[in-house]
Amino acid sequence: MKINQLTFTRFLAAISIVIFHYGKNSFPFNNHYIDFVFKSADVCVSYFFILSGFVMLIAYGEKKEISSIEYFKNRFARIFPIYLLGIFLVFLQQLKANDVDFMGMFLNIFMLQAWFPHQVLSFNPPGWSISVELLFYIIFPFVFNNVFKNNNFKKSAIIIILFWILSQIVYQVLLNKNAEIIYISSILRYNPIMHINEFLVGNIAGYYFIKNWTTEKYNLDWVLFLVFCFLIVALKFPLGLNFHNGLLAVFFIPIILLIALNNGFITKLFNKKIFTFLGEISFGIYILQYPVYSIISSYSINKYFHIQDVTTVFYIRLIILIVICSLSYIYIEKPIQTKIKNIKAISN
């Protein structure tokens, strides 16, 4: 089962993160009425983790058991080509500057950086979340085969929800006490173990969806809009809470389910081919943002094109990023995935 309308939400999340990193001073994101949204847009990484758990369960939910070899082959093909391209581009940039971070490169290649607090944002900073995703990929076959296929959804759901609640309490308490201690703060924010709760609640939502899904659809545009408004209010008034560790699952999961079940205008719009395509290239947008924005710097645009306006420079770089990601998706991601499918076909 594939829910196309959810694909475009990946693009919206990826672009929001790019704005968080590079566009907060650009129009209209610097407007004081909405700037708080994009100053908090790093929470979209949490959305990625939750959506990843949801989609993974949807993709494998009808299987009796996950074959580890085939599963890991598919995961490798999905993320590693573009991930490796990002590392290569950063390496070229550092090589040109004669300042290569070999330790960071090693950890990034093997997706280990999130386990090392002082290296978590090394080399290609957005790659830390892929280091976290790797742990999700490793544990998912075990969780699927031994938890979700035991036909005791209620018990599994209670355990995972309690684990999510405990994770939030531990995270908020420890972070508030150790916010000034960089080493501990880095562990709490980036360590893969601290994000397992997000993936698992996404799994629960996905399992609930496939077990209760029917062919009936509903116009849920207004409900979806209302939940989104609640999310915006939470970002505006965080009440001293930090949302980096999955606390916003209380909004993200309803949004995911509502979009999946909706047949209103929003779903019809998100299902357009152009928006589906943008969703497909979202991983590239996220993982290539740092190397592309480093290579196409504000300084180089000013030097060669004499453009100094912050907003104009941001959009030029954003367009270049989207074009590069489109080309890499067409000529790198898709061909590799097709080759892997052909290999499986031959082996069968």
CSV table of C-alpha atoms in Angstrom, one decimal:
chain,number,residue,atom,x,y,z
A,1,MET,CA,0.0,0.0,0.0
A,2,LYS,CA,1.3,3.4,-1.0
A,3,ILE,CA,-0.3,6.6,0.1
A,4,ASN,CA,0.8,9.2,-2.4
A,5,GLN,CA,-0.7,12.2,-0.7
A,6,LEU,CA,1.7,11.7,2.3
A,7,THR,CA,4.7,11.8,-0.1
A,8,PHE,CA,4.3,15.5,-0.7
A,9,THR,CA,4.4,16.2,3.1
A,10,ARG,CA,8.0,15.0,3.0
A,11,PHE,CA,8.8,17.9,0.6
A,12,LEU,CA,7.0,20.4,2.8
A,13,ALA,CA,9.0,19.2,5.8
A,14,ALA,CA,12.3,19.1,3.9
A,15,ILE,CA,11.8,22.7,2.6
A,16,SER,CA,10.9,23.9,6.0
A,17,ILE,CA,14.2,22.5,7.3
A,18,VAL,CA,16.1,24.2,4.5
A,19,ILE,CA,14.4,27.5,5.5
A,20,PHE,CA,15.3,26.9,9.1
A,21,HIS,CA,18.9,26.5,8.2
A,22,TYR,CA,19.3,29.1,5.4
A,23,GLY,CA,16.1,31.2,4.9
A,24,LYS,CA,15.0,32.6,8.2
A,25,ASN,CA,16.1,36.1,7.3
A,26,SER,CA,14.4,35.9,3.9
A,27,PHE,CA,10.9,37.1,3.0
A,28,PRO,CA,8.3,36.0,3.9
A,29,PHE,CA,9.9,33.8,6.6
A,30,ASN,CA,11.3,36.8,8.5
A,31,ASN,CA,7.8,38.3,9.0
A,32,HIS,CA,7.3,38.6,12.7
A,33,TYR,CA,3.8,37.0,12.4
A,34,ILE,CA,5.1,33.7,11.1
A,35,ASP,CA,8.9,33.7,11.8
A,36,PHE,CA,8.3,31.5,15.0
A,37,VAL,CA,7.2,28.6,12.7
A,38,PHE,CA,10.4,28.5,10.7
A,39,LYS,CA,12.6,29.2,13.8
A,40,SER,CA,11.1,25.9,15.1
A,41,ALA,CA,11.1,24.0,11.8
A,42,ASP,CA,13.8,21.6,12.9
A,43,VAL,CA,10.9,19.7,14.5
A,44,CYS,CA,10.2,18.5,11.0
A,45,VAL,CA,13.0,15.9,11.6
A,46,SER,CA,10.8,14.5,14.2
A,47,TYR,CA,8.0,14.4,11.6
A,48,PHE,CA,10.3,12.4,9.3
A,49,PHE,CA,11.0,9.8,12.0
A,50,ILE,CA,7.3,9.4,12.9
A,51,LEU,CA,6.3,9.2,9.2
A,52,SER,CA,9.1,6.8,8.5
A,53,GLY,CA,7.7,4.4,11.2
A,54,PHE,CA,4.2,4.8,9.8
A,55,VAL,CA,5.2,4.2,6.1
A,56,MET,CA,7.4,1.3,7.0
A,57,LEU,CA,4.5,-0.5,8.7
A,58,ILE,CA,2.2,0.3,5.8
A,59,ALA,CA,4.8,-1.1,3.3
A,60,TYR,CA,5.3,-4.4,5.1
A,61,GLY,CA,2.1,-4.7,7.1
A,62,GLU,CA,0.5,-7.4,4.9
A,63,LYS,CA,3.6,-9.6,5.0
A,64,LYS,CA,3.8,-12.6,7.3
A,65,GLU,CA,7.5,-12.0,8.0
A,66,ILE,CA,10.2,-9.7,6.8
A,67,SER,CA,13.1,-11.2,4.9
A,68,SER,CA,16.2,-9.4,6.3
A,69,ILE,CA,18.3,-9.7,3.2
A,70,GLU,CA,15.7,-8.3,0.8
A,71,TYR,CA,14.6,-5.7,3.3
A,72,PHE,CA,18.1,-4.3,3.9
A,73,LYS,CA,18.9,-4.3,0.2
A,74,ASN,CA,15.8,-2.1,-0.4
A,75,ARG,CA,16.7,0.2,2.5
A,76,PHE,CA,20.3,0.5,1.2
A,77,ALA,CA,19.1,1.3,-2.3
A,78,ARG,CA,16.7,3.9,-1.0
A,79,ILE,CA,19.0,6.1,1.0
A,80,PHE,CA,22.7,5.3,0.4
A,81,PRO,CA,23.2,6.6,-3.2
A,82,ILE,CA,22.1,10.2,-2.5
A,83,TYR,CA,23.5,10.0,1.0
A,84,LEU,CA,26.9,9.1,-0.5
A,85,LEU,CA,26.6,11.8,-3.1
A,86,GLY,CA,26.2,14.3,-0.3
A,87,ILE,CA,29.4,13.0,1.4
A,88,PHE,CA,31.2,13.2,-1.9
A,89,LEU,CA,30.2,16.8,-2.5
A,90,VAL,CA,31.3,17.8,1.0
A,91,PHE,CA,34.6,16.0,0.5
A,92,LEU,CA,35.3,17.9,-2.8
A,93,GLN,CA,34.5,21.2,-1.0
A,94,GLN,CA,36.8,20.3,1.9
A,95,LEU,CA,39.5,19.0,-0.4
A,96,LYS,CA,39.5,22.3,-2.3
A,97,ALA,CA,39.9,24.1,1.0
A,98,ASN,CA,42.7,21.7,2.0
A,99,ASP,CA,40.8,20.9,5.2
A,100,VAL,CA,39.3,17.4,5.0
A,101,ASP,CA,37.7,16.1,8.2
A,102,PHE,CA,38.6,12.4,7.7
A,103,MET,CA,37.2,11.3,11.1
A,104,GLY,CA,33.8,13.0,10.3
A,105,MET,CA,33.9,11.5,6.8
A,106,PHE,CA,34.5,8.0,8.2
A,107,LEU,CA,31.7,8.2,10.7
A,108,ASN,CA,29.3,9.7,8.1
A,109,ILE,CA,30.1,7.0,5.5
A,110,PHE,CA,29.2,4.3,8.0
A,111,MET,CA,26.3,6.3,9.5
A,112,LEU,CA,27.8,6.3,13.0
A,113,GLN,CA,28.0,10.0,13.7
A,114,ALA,CA,24.9,10.3,15.9
A,115,TRP,CA,26.5,8.0,18.4
A,116,PHE,CA,29.4,10.4,19.0
A,117,PRO,CA,28.3,13.7,20.7
A,118,HIS,CA,31.2,15.7,19.4
A,119,GLN,CA,30.9,14.4,15.9
A,120,VAL,CA,27.1,14.2,15.4
A,121,LEU,CA,27.0,17.3,13.2
A,122,SER,CA,30.3,16.6,11.5
A,123,PHE,CA,31.0,16.6,7.7
A,124,ASN,CA,27.4,16.7,6.4
A,125,PRO,CA,25.3,17.9,9.4
A,126,PRO,CA,21.8,16.8,8.2
A,127,GLY,CA,23.3,13.3,7.9
A,128,TRP,CA,22.9,12.8,11.7
A,129,SER,CA,19.2,11.9,11.2
A,130,ILE,CA,20.2,9.1,8.7
A,131,SER,CA,22.5,7.7,11.4
A,132,VAL,CA,19.3,7.6,13.6
A,133,GLU,CA,17.3,6.1,10.8
A,134,LEU,CA,19.9,3.3,10.5
A,135,LEU,CA,19.0,2.1,14.0
A,136,PHE,CA,15.3,2.2,13.0
A,137,TYR,CA,16.1,0.0,10.0
A,138,ILE,CA,18.0,-2.5,12.1
A,139,ILE,CA,15.4,-2.9,14.8
A,140,PHE,CA,12.3,-2.9,12.5
A,141,PRO,CA,12.5,-6.5,11.3
A,142,PHE,CA,12.7,-7.7,14.9
A,143,VAL,CA,9.9,-5.4,16.0
A,144,PHE,CA,7.7,-6.4,13.1
A,145,ASN,CA,8.2,-10.1,13.3
A,146,ASN,CA,8.0,-10.3,17.1
A,147,VAL,CA,5.7,-7.5,18.2
A,148,PHE,CA,3.3,-6.6,15.4
A,149,LYS,CA,2.7,-10.1,14.2
A,150,ASN,CA,1.8,-11.5,17.6
A,151,ASN,CA,-1.8,-10.4,17.0
A,152,ASN,CA,-2.0,-8.5,20.2
A,153,PHE,CA,-2.2,-5.0,19.0
A,154,LYS,CA,-3.7,-3.6,22.2
A,155,LYS,CA,-0.9,-4.9,24.4
A,156,SER,CA,1.8,-3.7,21.9
A,157,ALA,CA,0.1,-0.3,21.6
A,158,ILE,CA,0.0,0.2,25.4
A,159,ILE,CA,3.7,-0.7,25.8
A,160,ILE,CA,4.8,1.5,23.0
A,161,ILE,CA,2.7,4.5,24.2
A,162,LEU,CA,4.0,4.1,27.7
A,163,PHE,CA,7.5,4.0,26.3
A,164,TRP,CA,6.8,7.2,24.4
A,165,ILE,CA,5.5,8.9,27.5
A,166,LEU,CA,8.5,7.8,29.6
A,167,SER,CA,10.9,9.0,26.8
A,168,GLN,CA,9.2,12.5,26.8
A,169,ILE,CA,9.5,12.8,30.6
A,170,VAL,CA,13.1,11.7,30.7
A,171,TYR,CA,14.0,13.9,27.8
A,172,GLN,CA,12.3,17.1,29.1
A,173,VAL,CA,13.7,16.7,32.7
A,174,LEU,CA,17.2,15.9,31.7
A,175,LEU,CA,17.4,18.5,29.0
A,176,ASN,CA,16.1,21.3,31.3
A,177,LYS,CA,18.7,20.3,33.9
A,178,ASN,CA,21.6,20.0,31.4
A,179,ALA,CA,20.8,22.4,28.7
A,180,GLU,CA,24.1,24.3,29.2
A,181,ILE,CA,26.2,21.1,29.2
A,182,ILE,CA,26.9,20.7,25.5
A,183,TYR,CA,28.0,17.0,25.7
A,184,ILE,CA,24.9,15.9,27.6
A,185,SER,CA,22.6,18.1,25.5
A,186,SER,CA,24.0,16.6,22.3
A,187,ILE,CA,23.3,13.1,23.6
A,188,LEU,CA,19.7,13.9,24.5
A,189,ARG,CA,19.0,15.7,21.2
A,190,TYR,CA,20.8,13.5,18.7
A,191,ASN,CA,21.5,10.0,20.1
A,192,PRO,CA,19.5,7.4,18.1
A,193,ILE,CA,18.2,5.7,21.3
A,194,MET,CA,16.5,8.9,22.2
A,195,HIS,CA,14.5,8.9,19.0
A,196,ILE,CA,13.3,5.2,19.0
A,197,ASN,CA,10.0,6.4,20.6
A,198,GLU,CA,9.1,8.4,17.5
A,199,PHE,CA,9.6,5.5,15.1
A,200,LEU,CA,7.7,3.1,17.3
A,201,VAL,CA,4.6,5.4,17.7
A,202,GLY,CA,4.7,5.8,13.9
A,203,ASN,CA,4.7,2.0,13.7
A,204,ILE,CA,1.6,1.9,16.0
A,205,ALA,CA,-0.2,4.5,13.9
A,206,GLY,CA,0.6,2.5,10.7
A,207,TYR,CA,-0.5,-0.8,12.2
A,208,TYR,CA,-3.8,0.8,13.4
A,209,PHE,CA,-4.3,2.3,9.9
A,210,ILE,CA,-3.9,-1.0,8.0
A,211,LYS,CA,-6.0,-3.0,10.5
A,212,ASN,CA,-8.9,-0.5,10.4
A,213,TRP,CA,-8.6,0.9,6.9
A,214,THR,CA,-11.6,0.7,4.6
A,215,THR,CA,-12.3,1.8,1.1
A,216,GLU,CA,-14.4,4.6,2.4
A,217,LYS,CA,-12.9,8.1,2.4
A,218,TYR,CA,-14.0,11.3,4.0
A,219,ASN,CA,-13.6,15.0,3.4
A,220,LEU,CA,-11.5,15.8,6.4
A,221,ASP,CA,-10.0,19.1,5.1
A,222,TRP,CA,-11.4,21.2,8.0
A,223,VAL,CA,-10.4,18.7,10.6
A,224,LEU,CA,-6.9,18.6,9.2
A,225,PHE,CA,-6.8,22.4,9.1
A,226,LEU,CA,-7.9,22.5,12.7
A,227,VAL,CA,-5.2,20.1,13.9
A,228,PHE,CA,-2.6,22.0,11.9
A,229,CYS,CA,-3.7,25.2,13.7
A,230,PHE,CA,-3.3,23.5,17.1
A,231,LEU,CA,0.3,22.6,15.9
A,232,ILE,CA,1.0,26.2,15.1
A,233,VAL,CA,-0.3,27.3,18.5
A,234,ALA,CA,2.0,24.8,20.2
A,235,LEU,CA,5.0,26.1,18.3
A,236,LYS,CA,4.0,29.7,19.2
A,237,PHE,CA,3.5,28.9,22.9
A,238,PRO,CA,5.9,26.0,23.7
A,239,LEU,CA,5.5,26.5,27.5
A,240,GLY,CA,9.2,25.7,28.1
A,241,LEU,CA,8.9,22.4,26.4
A,242,ASN,CA,11.4,21.1,23.8
A,243,PHE,CA,9.8,19.4,20.7
A,244,HIS,CA,12.9,17.8,19.3
A,245,ASN,CA,12.2,14.3,20.7
A,246,GLY,CA,8.8,13.4,19.4
A,247,LEU,CA,6.5,15.3,21.8
A,248,LEU,CA,4.7,16.7,18.7
A,249,ALA,CA,3.6,13.2,17.8
A,250,VAL,CA,0.3,14.2,19.4
A,251,PHE,CA,-0.2,16.4,16.4
A,252,PHE,CA,1.9,14.7,13.7
A,253,ILE,CA,0.1,11.3,14.0
A,254,PRO,CA,-3.4,12.8,13.6
A,255,ILE,CA,-2.1,14.9,10.7
A,256,ILE,CA,-0.7,11.7,9.0
A,257,LEU,CA,-3.8,9.7,9.6
A,258,LEU,CA,-6.1,12.5,8.5
A,259,ILE,CA,-4.2,13.0,5.2
A,260,ALA,CA,-4.2,9.3,4.6
A,261,LEU,CA,-8.0,9.1,5.1
A,262,ASN,CA,-8.9,12.3,3.4
A,263,ASN,CA,-10.5,12.7,0.0
A,264,GLY,CA,-11.0,16.4,0.1
A,265,PHE,CA,-9.2,19.2,-1.7
A,266,ILE,CA,-5.9,18.8,0.2
A,267,THR,CA,-5.5,15.2,-0.7
A,268,LYS,CA,-6.5,15.8,-4.4
A,269,LEU,CA,-3.9,18.6,-4.5
A,270,PHE,CA,-1.2,16.5,-2.8
A,271,ASN,CA,-1.9,13.7,-5.3
A,272,LYS,CA,-1.0,15.8,-8.3
A,273,LYS,CA,2.0,14.3,-10.2
A,274,ILE,CA,4.2,17.4,-9.7
A,275,PHE,CA,3.7,17.3,-5.9
A,276,THR,CA,4.2,13.6,-5.7
A,277,PHE,CA,7.5,14.1,-7.6
A,278,LEU,CA,8.6,16.9,-5.2
A,279,GLY,CA,7.9,14.5,-2.4
A,280,GLU,CA,10.0,11.8,-4.1
A,281,ILE,CA,13.0,14.2,-4.3
A,282,SER,CA,12.6,15.4,-0.7
A,283,PHE,CA,15.3,13.1,0.7
A,284,GLY,CA,17.8,14.6,-1.7
A,285,ILE,CA,16.6,18.1,-0.7
A,286,TYR,CA,17.2,17.3,2.9
A,287,ILE,CA,20.6,15.5,2.6
A,288,LEU,CA,22.1,17.7,-0.1
A,289,GLN,CA,21.1,21.1,1.3
A,290,TYR,CA,24.4,21.5,3.2
A,291,PRO,CA,26.8,20.7,0.3
A,292,VAL,CA,24.8,22.6,-2.3
A,293,TYR,CA,24.4,25.7,-0.2
A,294,SER,CA,28.1,25.5,0.7
A,295,ILE,CA,29.2,25.3,-3.0
A,296,ILE,CA,26.6,27.8,-4.2
A,297,SER,CA,27.4,30.3,-1.4
A,298,SER,CA,26.0,33.8,-0.9
A,299,TYR,CA,29.6,35.1,-1.5
A,300,SER,CA,29.8,33.4,-5.0
A,301,ILE,CA,26.4,34.7,-6.1
A,302,ASN,CA,27.4,38.2,-5.0
A,303,LYS,CA,30.8,37.9,-6.7
A,304,TYR,CA,29.7,36.5,-10.1
A,305,PHE,CA,26.1,37.9,-10.4
A,306,HIS,CA,26.4,41.0,-8.1
A,307,ILE,CA,23.2,40.0,-6.2
A,308,GLN,CA,23.2,41.0,-2.5
A,309,ASP,CA,19.6,40.8,-1.6
A,310,VAL,CA,19.2,38.1,1.1
A,311,THR,CA,15.8,36.9,-0.2
A,312,THR,CA,16.9,36.7,-3.8
A,313,VAL,CA,20.0,34.9,-3.0
A,314,PHE,CA,18.1,32.3,-0.9
A,315,TYR,CA,15.6,31.6,-3.6
A,316,ILE,CA,18.4,31.2,-6.2
A,317,ARG,CA,20.1,28.7,-4.1
A,318,LEU,CA,16.8,26.9,-3.3
A,319,ILE,CA,16.0,26.6,-7.0
A,320,ILE,CA,19.4,25.2,-7.8
A,321,LEU,CA,19.0,22.7,-4.9
A,322,ILE,CA,15.7,21.5,-6.2
A,323,VAL,CA,17.1,21.1,-9.8
A,324,ILE,CA,20.1,19.2,-8.6
A,325,CYS,CA,17.9,16.9,-6.5
A,326,SER,CA,15.5,16.3,-9.4
A,327,LEU,CA,18.4,15.3,-11.6
A,328,SER,CA,19.9,13.1,-9.0
A,329,TYR,CA,16.6,11.4,-8.4
A,330,ILE,CA,16.0,10.7,-12.1
A,331,TYR,CA,19.6,9.7,-12.9
A,332,ILE,CA,20.9,8.2,-9.7
A,333,GLU,CA,18.1,7.1,-7.3
A,334,LYS,CA,15.6,5.6,-9.7
A,335,PRO,CA,18.1,3.7,-11.9
A,336,ILE,CA,19.8,2.0,-8.9
A,337,GLN,CA,16.4,1.0,-7.5
A,338,THR,CA,15.4,-0.5,-10.8
A,339,LYS,CA,18.6,-2.5,-11.0
A,340,ILE,CA,18.0,-3.9,-7.6
A,341,LYS,CA,14.5,-5.0,-8.6
A,342,ASN,CA,15.9,-6.7,-11.7
A,343,ILE,CA,18.4,-8.5,-9.5
A,344,LYS,CA,15.6,-9.8,-7.4
A,345,ALA,CA,13.6,-10.8,-10.4
A,346,ILE,CA,16.6,-12.8,-11.8
A,347,SER,CA,17.1,-14.5,-8.4
A,348,ASN,CA,13.5,-15.6,-8.3
